[in-house]
Coordinates of C-alpha atoms in Angstrom, one line a residue:
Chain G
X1 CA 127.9 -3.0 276.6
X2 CA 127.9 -3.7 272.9
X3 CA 124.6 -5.3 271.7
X4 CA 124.4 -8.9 271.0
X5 CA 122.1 -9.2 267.8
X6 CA 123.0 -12.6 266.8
X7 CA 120.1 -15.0 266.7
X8 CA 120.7 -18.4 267.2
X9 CA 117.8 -21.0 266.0
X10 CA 118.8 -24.6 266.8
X11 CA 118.4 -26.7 263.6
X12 CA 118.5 -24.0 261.6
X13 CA 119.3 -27.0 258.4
X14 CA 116.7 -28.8 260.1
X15 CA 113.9 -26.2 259.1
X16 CA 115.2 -26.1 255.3
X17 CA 115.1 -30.0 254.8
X18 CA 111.4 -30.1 256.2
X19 CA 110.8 -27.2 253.5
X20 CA 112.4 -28.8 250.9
X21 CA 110.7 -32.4 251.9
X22 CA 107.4 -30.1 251.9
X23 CA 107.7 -28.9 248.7
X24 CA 108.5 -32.5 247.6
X25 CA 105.2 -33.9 248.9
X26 CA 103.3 -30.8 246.9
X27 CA 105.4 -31.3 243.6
X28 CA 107.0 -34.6 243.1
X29 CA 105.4 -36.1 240.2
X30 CA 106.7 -38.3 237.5
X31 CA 109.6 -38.9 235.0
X32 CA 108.8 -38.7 231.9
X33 CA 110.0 -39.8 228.4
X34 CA 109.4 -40.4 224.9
X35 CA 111.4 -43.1 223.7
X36 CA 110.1 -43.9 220.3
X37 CA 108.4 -42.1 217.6
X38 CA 107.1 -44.0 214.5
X39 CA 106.4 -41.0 212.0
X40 CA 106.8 -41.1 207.8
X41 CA 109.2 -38.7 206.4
X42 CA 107.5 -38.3 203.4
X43 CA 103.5 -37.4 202.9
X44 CA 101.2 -36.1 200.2
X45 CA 99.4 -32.7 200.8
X46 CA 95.8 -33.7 201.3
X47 CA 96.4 -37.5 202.7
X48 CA 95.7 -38.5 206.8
X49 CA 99.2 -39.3 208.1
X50 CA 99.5 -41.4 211.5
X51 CA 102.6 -40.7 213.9
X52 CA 102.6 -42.8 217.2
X53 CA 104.9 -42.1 219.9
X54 CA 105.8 -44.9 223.0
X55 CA 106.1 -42.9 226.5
X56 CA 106.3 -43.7 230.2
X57 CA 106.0 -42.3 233.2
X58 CA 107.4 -43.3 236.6
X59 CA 105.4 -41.8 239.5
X60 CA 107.1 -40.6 242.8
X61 CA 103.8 -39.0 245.0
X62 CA 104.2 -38.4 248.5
X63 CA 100.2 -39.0 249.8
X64 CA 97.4 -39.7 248.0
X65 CA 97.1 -40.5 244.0
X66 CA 96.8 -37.3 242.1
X67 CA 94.0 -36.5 239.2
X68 CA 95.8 -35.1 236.0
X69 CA 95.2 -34.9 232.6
X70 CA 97.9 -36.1 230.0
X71 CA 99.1 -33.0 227.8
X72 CA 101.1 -33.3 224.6
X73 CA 102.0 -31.3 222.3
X74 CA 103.4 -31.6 218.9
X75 CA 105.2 -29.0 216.5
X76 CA 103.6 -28.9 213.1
X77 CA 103.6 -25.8 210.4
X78 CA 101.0 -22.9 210.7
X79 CA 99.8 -24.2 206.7
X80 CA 98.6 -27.6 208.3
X81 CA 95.8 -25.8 210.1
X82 CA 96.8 -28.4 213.1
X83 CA 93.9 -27.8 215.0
X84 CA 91.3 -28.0 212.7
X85 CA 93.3 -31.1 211.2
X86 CA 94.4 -33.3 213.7
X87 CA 92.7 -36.1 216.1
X88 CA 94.9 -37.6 219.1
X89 CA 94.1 -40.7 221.5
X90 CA 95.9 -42.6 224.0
X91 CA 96.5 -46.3 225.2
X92 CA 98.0 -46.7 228.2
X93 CA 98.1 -48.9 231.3
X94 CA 96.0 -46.7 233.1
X95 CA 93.5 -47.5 230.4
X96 CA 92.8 -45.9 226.9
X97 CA 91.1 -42.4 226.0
X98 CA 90.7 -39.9 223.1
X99 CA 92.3 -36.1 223.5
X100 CA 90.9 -33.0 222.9
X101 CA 92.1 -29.7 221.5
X102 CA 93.9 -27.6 224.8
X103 CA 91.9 -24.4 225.1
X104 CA 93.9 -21.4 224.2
X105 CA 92.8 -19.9 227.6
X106 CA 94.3 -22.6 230.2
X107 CA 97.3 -21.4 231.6
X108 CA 100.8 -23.7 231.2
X109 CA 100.9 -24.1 235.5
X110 CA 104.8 -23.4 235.4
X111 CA 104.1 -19.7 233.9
X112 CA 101.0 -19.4 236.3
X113 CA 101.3 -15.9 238.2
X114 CA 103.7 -14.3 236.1
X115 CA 103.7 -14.6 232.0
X116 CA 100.5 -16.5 232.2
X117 CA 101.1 -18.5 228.8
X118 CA 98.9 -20.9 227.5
X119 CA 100.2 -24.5 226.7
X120 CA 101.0 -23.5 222.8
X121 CA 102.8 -20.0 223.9
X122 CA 104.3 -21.7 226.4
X123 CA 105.7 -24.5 224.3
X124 CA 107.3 -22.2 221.7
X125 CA 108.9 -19.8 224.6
X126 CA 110.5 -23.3 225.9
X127 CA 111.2 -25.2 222.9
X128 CA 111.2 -22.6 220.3
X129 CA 110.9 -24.2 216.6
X130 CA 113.0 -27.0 217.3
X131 CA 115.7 -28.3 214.5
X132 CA 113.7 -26.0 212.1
X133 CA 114.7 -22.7 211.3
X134 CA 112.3 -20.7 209.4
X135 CA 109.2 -19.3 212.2
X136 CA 106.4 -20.9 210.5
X137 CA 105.0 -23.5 212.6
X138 CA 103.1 -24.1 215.8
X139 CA 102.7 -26.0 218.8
X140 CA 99.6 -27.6 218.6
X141 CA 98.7 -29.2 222.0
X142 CA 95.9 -31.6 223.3
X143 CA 94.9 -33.1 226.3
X144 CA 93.4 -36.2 227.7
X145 CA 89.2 -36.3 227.7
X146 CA 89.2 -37.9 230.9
X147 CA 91.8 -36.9 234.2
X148 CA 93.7 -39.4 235.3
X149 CA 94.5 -41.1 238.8
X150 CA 98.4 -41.3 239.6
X151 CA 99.7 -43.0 242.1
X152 CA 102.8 -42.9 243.4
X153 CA 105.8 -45.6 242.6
X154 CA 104.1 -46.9 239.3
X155 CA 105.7 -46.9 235.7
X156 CA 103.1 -46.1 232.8
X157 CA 103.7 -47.0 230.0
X158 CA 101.5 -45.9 226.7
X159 CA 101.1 -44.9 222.9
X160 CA 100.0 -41.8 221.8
X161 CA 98.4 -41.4 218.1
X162 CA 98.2 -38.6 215.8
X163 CA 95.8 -38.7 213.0
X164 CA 96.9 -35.7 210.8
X165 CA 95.5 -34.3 207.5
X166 CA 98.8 -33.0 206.6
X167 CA 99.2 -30.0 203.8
X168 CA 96.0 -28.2 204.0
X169 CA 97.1 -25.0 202.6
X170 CA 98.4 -28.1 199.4
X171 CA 102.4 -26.4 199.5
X172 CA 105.3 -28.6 199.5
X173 CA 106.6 -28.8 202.9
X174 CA 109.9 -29.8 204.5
X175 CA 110.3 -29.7 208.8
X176 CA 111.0 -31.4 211.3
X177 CA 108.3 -31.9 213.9
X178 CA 108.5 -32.2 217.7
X179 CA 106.7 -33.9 220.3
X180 CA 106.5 -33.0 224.2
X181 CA 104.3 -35.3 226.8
X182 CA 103.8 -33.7 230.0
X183 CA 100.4 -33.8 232.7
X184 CA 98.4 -30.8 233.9
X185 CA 99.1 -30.2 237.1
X186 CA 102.8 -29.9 237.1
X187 CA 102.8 -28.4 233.0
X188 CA 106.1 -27.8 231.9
X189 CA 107.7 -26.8 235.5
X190 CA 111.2 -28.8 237.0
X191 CA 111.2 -30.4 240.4
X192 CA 112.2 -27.4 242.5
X193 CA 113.3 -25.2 239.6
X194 CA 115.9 -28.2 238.7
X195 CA 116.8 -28.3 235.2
X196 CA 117.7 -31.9 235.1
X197 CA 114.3 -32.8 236.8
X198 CA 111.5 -31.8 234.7
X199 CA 108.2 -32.5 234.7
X200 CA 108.2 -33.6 230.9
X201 CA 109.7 -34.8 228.1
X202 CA 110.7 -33.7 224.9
X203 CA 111.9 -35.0 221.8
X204 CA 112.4 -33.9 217.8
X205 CA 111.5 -36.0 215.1
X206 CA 112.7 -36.7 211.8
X207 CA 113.0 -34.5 208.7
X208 CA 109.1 -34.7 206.9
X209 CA 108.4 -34.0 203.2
X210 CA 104.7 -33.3 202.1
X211 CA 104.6 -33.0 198.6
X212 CA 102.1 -31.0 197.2
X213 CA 100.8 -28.8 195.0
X214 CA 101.7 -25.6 195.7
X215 CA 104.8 -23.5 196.7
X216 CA 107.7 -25.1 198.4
X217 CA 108.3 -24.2 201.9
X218 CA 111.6 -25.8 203.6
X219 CA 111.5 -24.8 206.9
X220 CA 114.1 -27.1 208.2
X221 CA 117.3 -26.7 205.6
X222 CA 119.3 -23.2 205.2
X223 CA 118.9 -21.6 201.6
X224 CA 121.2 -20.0 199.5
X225 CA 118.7 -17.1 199.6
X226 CA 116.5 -15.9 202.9
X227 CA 114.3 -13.0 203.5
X228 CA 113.0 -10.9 206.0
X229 CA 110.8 -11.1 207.0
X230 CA 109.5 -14.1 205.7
X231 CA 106.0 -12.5 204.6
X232 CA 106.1 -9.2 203.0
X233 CA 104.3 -7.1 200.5
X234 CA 105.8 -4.5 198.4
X235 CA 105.6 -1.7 201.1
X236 CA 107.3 -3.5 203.3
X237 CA 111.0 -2.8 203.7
X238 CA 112.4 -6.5 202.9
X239 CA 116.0 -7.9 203.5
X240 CA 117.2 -10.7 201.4
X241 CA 120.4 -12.6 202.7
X242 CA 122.6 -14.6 200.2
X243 CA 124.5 -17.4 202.1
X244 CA 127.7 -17.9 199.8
X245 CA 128.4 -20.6 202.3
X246 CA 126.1 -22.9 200.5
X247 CA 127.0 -22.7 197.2
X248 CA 128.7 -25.8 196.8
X249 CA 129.6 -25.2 192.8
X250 CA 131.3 -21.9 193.7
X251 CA 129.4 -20.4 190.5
X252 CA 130.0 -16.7 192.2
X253 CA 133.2 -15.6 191.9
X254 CA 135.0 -12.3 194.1
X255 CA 133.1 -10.3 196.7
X256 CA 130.8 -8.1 194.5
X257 CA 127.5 -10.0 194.3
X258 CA 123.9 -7.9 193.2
X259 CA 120.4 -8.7 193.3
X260 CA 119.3 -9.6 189.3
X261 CA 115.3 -9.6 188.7
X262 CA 114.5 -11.0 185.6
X263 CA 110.7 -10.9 185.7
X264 CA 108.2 -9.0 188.3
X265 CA 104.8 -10.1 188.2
X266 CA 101.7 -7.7 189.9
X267 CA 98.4 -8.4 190.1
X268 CA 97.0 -7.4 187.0
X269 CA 98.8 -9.3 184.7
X270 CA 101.9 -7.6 183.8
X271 CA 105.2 -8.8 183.6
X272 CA 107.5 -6.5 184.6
X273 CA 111.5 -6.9 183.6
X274 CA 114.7 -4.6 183.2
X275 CA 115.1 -5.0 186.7
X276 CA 119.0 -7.1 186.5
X277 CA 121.7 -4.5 187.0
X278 CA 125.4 -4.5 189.3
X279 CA 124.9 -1.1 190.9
X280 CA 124.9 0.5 193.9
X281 CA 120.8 0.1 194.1
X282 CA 121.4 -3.8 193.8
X283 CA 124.9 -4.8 195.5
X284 CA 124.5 -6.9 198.4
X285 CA 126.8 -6.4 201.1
X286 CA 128.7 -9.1 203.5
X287 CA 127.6 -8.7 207.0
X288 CA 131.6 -9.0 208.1
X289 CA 134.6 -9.5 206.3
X290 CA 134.4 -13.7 207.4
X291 CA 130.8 -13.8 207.5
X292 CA 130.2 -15.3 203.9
X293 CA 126.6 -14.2 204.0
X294 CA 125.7 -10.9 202.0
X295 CA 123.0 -8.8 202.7
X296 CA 120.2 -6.2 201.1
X297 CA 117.5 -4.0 201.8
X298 CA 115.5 -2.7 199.4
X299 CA 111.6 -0.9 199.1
X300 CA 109.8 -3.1 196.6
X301 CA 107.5 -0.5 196.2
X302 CA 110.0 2.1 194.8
X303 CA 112.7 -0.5 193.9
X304 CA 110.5 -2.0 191.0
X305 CA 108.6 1.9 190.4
X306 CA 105.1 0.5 190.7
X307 CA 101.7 3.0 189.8
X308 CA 99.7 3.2 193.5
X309 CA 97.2 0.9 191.5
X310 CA 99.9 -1.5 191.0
X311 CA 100.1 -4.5 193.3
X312 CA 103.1 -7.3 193.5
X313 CA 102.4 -11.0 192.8
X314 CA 106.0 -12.3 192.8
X315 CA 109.5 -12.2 192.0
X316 CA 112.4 -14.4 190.0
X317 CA 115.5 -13.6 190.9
X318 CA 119.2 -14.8 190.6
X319 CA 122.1 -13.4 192.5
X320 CA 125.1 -13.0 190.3
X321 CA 128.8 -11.3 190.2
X322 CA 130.8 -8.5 188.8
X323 CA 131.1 -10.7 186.0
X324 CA 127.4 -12.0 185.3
X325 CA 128.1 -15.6 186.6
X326 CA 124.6 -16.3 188.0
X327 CA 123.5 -18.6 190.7
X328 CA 119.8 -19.7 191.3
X329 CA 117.8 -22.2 192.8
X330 CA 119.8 -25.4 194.8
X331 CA 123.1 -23.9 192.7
X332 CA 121.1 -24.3 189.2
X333 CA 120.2 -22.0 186.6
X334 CA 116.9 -21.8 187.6
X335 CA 115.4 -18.2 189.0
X336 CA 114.8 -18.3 192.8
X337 CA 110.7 -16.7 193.3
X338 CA 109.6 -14.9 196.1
X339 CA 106.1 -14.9 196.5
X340 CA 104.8 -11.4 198.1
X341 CA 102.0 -12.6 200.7
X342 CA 101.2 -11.8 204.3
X343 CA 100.3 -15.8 204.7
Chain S
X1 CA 124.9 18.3 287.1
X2 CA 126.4 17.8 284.0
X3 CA 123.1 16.1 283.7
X4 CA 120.5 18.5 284.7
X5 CA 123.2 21.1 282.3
X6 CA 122.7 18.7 279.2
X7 CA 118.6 18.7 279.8
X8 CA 118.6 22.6 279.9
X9 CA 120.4 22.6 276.5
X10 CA 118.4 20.0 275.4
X11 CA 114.9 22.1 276.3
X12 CA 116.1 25.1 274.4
X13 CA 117.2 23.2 271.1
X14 CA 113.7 21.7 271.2
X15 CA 112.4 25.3 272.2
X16 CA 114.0 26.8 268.5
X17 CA 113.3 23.7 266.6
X18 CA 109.5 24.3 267.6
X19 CA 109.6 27.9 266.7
X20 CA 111.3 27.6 263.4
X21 CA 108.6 24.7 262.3
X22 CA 105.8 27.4 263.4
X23 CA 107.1 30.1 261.7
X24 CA 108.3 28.1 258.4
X25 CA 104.2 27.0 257.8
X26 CA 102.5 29.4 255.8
X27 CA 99.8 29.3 253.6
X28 CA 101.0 29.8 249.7
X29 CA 98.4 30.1 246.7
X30 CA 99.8 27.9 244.5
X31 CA 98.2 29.0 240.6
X32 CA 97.6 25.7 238.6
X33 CA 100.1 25.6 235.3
X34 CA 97.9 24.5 232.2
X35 CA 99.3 22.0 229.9
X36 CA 101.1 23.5 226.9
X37 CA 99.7 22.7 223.7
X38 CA 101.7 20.1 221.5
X39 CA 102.9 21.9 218.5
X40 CA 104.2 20.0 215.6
X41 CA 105.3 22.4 213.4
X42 CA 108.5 22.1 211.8
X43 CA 110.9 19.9 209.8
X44 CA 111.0 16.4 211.4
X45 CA 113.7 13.7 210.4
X46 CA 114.2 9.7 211.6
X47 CA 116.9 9.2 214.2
X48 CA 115.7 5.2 215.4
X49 CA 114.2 3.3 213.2
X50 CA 112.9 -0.4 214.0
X51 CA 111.4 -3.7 212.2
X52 CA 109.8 -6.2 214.3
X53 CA 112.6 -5.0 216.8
X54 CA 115.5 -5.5 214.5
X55 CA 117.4 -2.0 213.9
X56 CA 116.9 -0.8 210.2
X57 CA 119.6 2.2 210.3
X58 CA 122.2 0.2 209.4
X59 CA 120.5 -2.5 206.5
X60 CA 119.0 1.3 205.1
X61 CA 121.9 2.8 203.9
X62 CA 122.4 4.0 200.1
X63 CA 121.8 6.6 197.5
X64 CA 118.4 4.9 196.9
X65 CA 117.7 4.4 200.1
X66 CA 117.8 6.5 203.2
X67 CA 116.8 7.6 206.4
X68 CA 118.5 10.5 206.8
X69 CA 117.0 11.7 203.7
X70 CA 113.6 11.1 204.7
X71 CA 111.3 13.7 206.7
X72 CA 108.5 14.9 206.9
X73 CA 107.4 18.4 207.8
X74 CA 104.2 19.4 209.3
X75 CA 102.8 23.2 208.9
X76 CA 99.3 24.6 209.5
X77 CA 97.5 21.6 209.6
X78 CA 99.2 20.3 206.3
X79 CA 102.0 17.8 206.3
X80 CA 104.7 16.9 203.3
X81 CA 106.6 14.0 203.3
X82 CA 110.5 14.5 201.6
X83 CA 112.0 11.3 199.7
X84 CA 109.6 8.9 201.4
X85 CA 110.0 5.4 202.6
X86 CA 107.8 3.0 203.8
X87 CA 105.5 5.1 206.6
X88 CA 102.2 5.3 207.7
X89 CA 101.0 7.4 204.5
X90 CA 102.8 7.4 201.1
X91 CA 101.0 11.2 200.2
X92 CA 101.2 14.1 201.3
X93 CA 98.1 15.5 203.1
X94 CA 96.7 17.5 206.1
X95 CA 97.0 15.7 210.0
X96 CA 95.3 16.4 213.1
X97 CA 96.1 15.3 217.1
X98 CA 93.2 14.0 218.8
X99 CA 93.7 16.2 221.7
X100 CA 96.1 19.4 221.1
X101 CA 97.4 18.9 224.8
X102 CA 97.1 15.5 225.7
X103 CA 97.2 14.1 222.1
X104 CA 97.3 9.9 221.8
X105 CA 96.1 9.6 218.4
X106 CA 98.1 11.3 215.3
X107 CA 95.4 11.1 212.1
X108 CA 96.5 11.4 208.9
X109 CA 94.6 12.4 205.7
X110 CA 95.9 11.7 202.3
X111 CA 95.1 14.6 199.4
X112 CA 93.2 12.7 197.2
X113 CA 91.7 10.3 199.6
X114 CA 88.0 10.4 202.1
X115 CA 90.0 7.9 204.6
X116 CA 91.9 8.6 207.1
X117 CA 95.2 6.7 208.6
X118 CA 95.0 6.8 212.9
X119 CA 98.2 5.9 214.5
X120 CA 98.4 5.6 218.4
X121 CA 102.0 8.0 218.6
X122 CA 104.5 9.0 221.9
X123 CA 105.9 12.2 222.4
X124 CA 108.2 12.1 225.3
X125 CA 111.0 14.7 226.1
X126 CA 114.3 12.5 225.7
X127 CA 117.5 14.3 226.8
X128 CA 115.9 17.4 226.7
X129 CA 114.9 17.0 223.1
X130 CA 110.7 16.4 222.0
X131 CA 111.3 12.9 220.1
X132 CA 107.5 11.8 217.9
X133 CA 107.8 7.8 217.8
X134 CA 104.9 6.1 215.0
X135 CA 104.0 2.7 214.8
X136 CA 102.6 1.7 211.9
X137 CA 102.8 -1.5 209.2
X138 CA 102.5 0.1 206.1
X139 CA 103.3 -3.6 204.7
X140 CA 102.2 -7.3 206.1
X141 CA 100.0 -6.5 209.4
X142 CA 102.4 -8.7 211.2
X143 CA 105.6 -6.6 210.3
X144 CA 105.7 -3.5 212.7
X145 CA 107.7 -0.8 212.4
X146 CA 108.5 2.0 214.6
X147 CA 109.9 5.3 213.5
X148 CA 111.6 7.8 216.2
X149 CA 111.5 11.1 214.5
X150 CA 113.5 14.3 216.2
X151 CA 112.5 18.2 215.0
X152 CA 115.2 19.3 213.1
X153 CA 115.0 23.3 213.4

């Protein structure tokens, strides 16, 4: 007689409803958003900024009220010192607190048990660098002084204020911030892994000029001329990208284009030129035939024949055709610089 | 019958299969094999070459400047480095492993210079072939490169 193997549990769909319901009571928390941000687009380096966001949260708790903290985060470049630089507090319904620096060592819940991130890491893996597109910013993240008591099927409302010194390394800088509001227990996780139920909110500001200073740094806008990577020094092997794309004048004409450096400065004064040639050493090359952006690599080091004693400062540079047309900074005649720095 | 029959057969399969699992054990000496000495002599050149994970063989490839003209050959405790690039040292010098059979640590020593450049280094057997992988930043501490390098004779 054939075996029978075949189990039968009665309310077998029963079981996974309870489960589910289960998890609900353990993990239903909030919904939150952000729903206005009152920031300045433009700043000087050096001056105490204020940015205030309205949020809410409705509450959905099976059981008793929950303690929390409130968590948010905010997306600010690495030359702001954020950290050091920035003071948060909070008004809400639930009453009104200051927020403290997130230690680097408490674990984002949602990556608790396998990447183990903390809040900042876990930010950038999730949100990356938001509408900005050169890596040089961070996610700088605080929470509330004081937990919190949630209780279910309430909405909270609140302002959260940032107090920033912006520009403390004195550069110009242009990005785009970004905000995130979320509360500790639940971090950056989704209602049963559902990606149209998360436990926060998240939302990108507006484009922010600081004027200062020092060197300009647009993080936010493509340039006619990248690198990479961003920081180098001469004994590094560096990649500059021309993006013909973007030059709206058309000054380059045909599909021979070459590196020209009209003055090399190192660290002891000199100013080193003869460096503007169209050969093979200085061609860039298009990345494919439709790309529009052309591409080379090149040894500082060797490329400008520096002594072992001899260190780089910085570069002007134009990129220019077969012909000599030249094109520089924002489509002007002016020489693009590339500063050689690890910062 | 056929039942008792089956049983009979059954008790003298069981019968060999305990005599050929007696007489297969046997006692073997078994001479430990030492650890051959990692030898680095020869000519090595680049065949992978990596920036902060990006491929560089591609972006690298001119008259001025190339990987396949680059290597680096290693004799009697000296090493010379042919039409460098950016590496771990830019002179040429003498080297040493930290262990000659279980070596982690690849030191370099510049002629010319009292310090010496340590380098954490791999040295697995890849389709049959040693393969010496380097990591080093010779540039920005941030920017790390990592150079596969294959013996060439």
């Amino acid at each position: 007689m054939r075996p029978n193997f075949n189990i039968h549990i009665k309310g077998r769909s029963l079981w996974k409803i309870c489960a589910l319901v289960g998890l609900g009571i353990v993990l239903t928390c909030c919904v939150l958003q952000i729903y206005n941000i009152n920031q300045p687009i433009t700043a000087t380096a050096g001056s105490t900024i204020t940015i205030t966001t309205r949020d809410s949260v409705s509450t959905n708790i099976d059981g008793n009220p929950i303690l929390t903290n409130f968590v948010v985060g905010i997306l600010l470049p690495k030359g702001f010192a954020g950290a050091t630089n920035t003071t948060v507090s909070y008004t809400s319904s639930l009453g009104n607190g200051q927020m403290q620096l997130m230690p680097s060592t408490a674990i984002e819940p949602s990556t608790a048990g396998s990447s183990n991130l903390s809040y900042s890491a876990s930010m950038l893996a999730k949100f990356g660098i938001g509408n900005n597109l050169i890596n040089d910013l961070e996610w700088v993240v605080f929470r509330s002084v004081n937990q919190v008591s949630i209780a279910s099927g309430v909405v909270i409302l609140g302002n959260v204020t940032f107090q920033i010194k912006v520009g403390a390394d004195g550069n110009t800088t242009i990005f785009k911030p970004a905000y995130v509001i979320c509360e500790s227990n639940d971090g950056l996780g989704y209602f049963v892994g559902n990606l149209s139920d998360p436990f926060f909110a998240f939302n990108n500001g507006a484009r922010m000029t600081v004027n200062g200073p020092g060197d300009i740094l647009d993080l936010c806008d493509p340039q006619l001329t990248s690198f990479n990577p961003p920081n180098a020094l001469q004994n590094d092997l560096l990649t500059i990208t021309y993006n013909e794309g973007l030059d709206s004048l058309k000054l380059l004409k045909g599909n021979k284009l070459y590196l020209c450096v009209d003055t090399v400065y190192t660290s002891d004064g000199k100013k080193l030129t003869g460096f503007c040639s169209q050969t093979e050493q200085t061609q860039l090359l298009e990345t494919s035939s439709t790309s529009n952006l052309y591409t080379l690599t090149f040894w500082p080091a060797s490329f400008f024949k520096l002594s072992s004693t001899q260190t780089l400062v910085e570069m002007a540079y134009h990129i220019i055709d077969a012909n000599g047309n030249k094109v520089g900074l924002n489509d002007s005649s002016a020489p693009f610089i590339y500063k050689f720095s690890c910062n | 019958m056929k039942k008792l029959q089956k049983l009979k057969i059954l008790n003298v399969l069981l019968f060999v299969l305990v005599l050929l699992v007696w007489t297969g054990c046997k006692t073997e000496n078994v001479n430990p094999v030492s650890e051959s000495v990692k030898d680095l002599t020869g000519t090595w050149r680049i065949v992978k070459a990596n920036r902060n994970g990006t491929n560089l063989l591609p972006l690298v490839d001119s008259n001025y400047i190339n990987f396949n003209k680059f290597s680096i050959v290693f004799k009697g405790g000296s090493y010379t480095i042919v039409n460098p690039l950016p590496f771990i040292v830019t002179q040429n010098g003498t080297y040493s492993l930290d262990n000659p059979q279980y070596p982690f640590t690849i030191t370099f020593k510049q002629t010319g210079s009292t310090t010496p450049i340590s380098t954490a280094f791999t040295y697995p057997i890849v389709n049959g072939v040693r393969i010496l992988t380097l990591v080093f930043s010779p540039g920005c501490p941030q920017n790390t490169y990592s150079y596969s390098l294959q013996k060439v004779n």
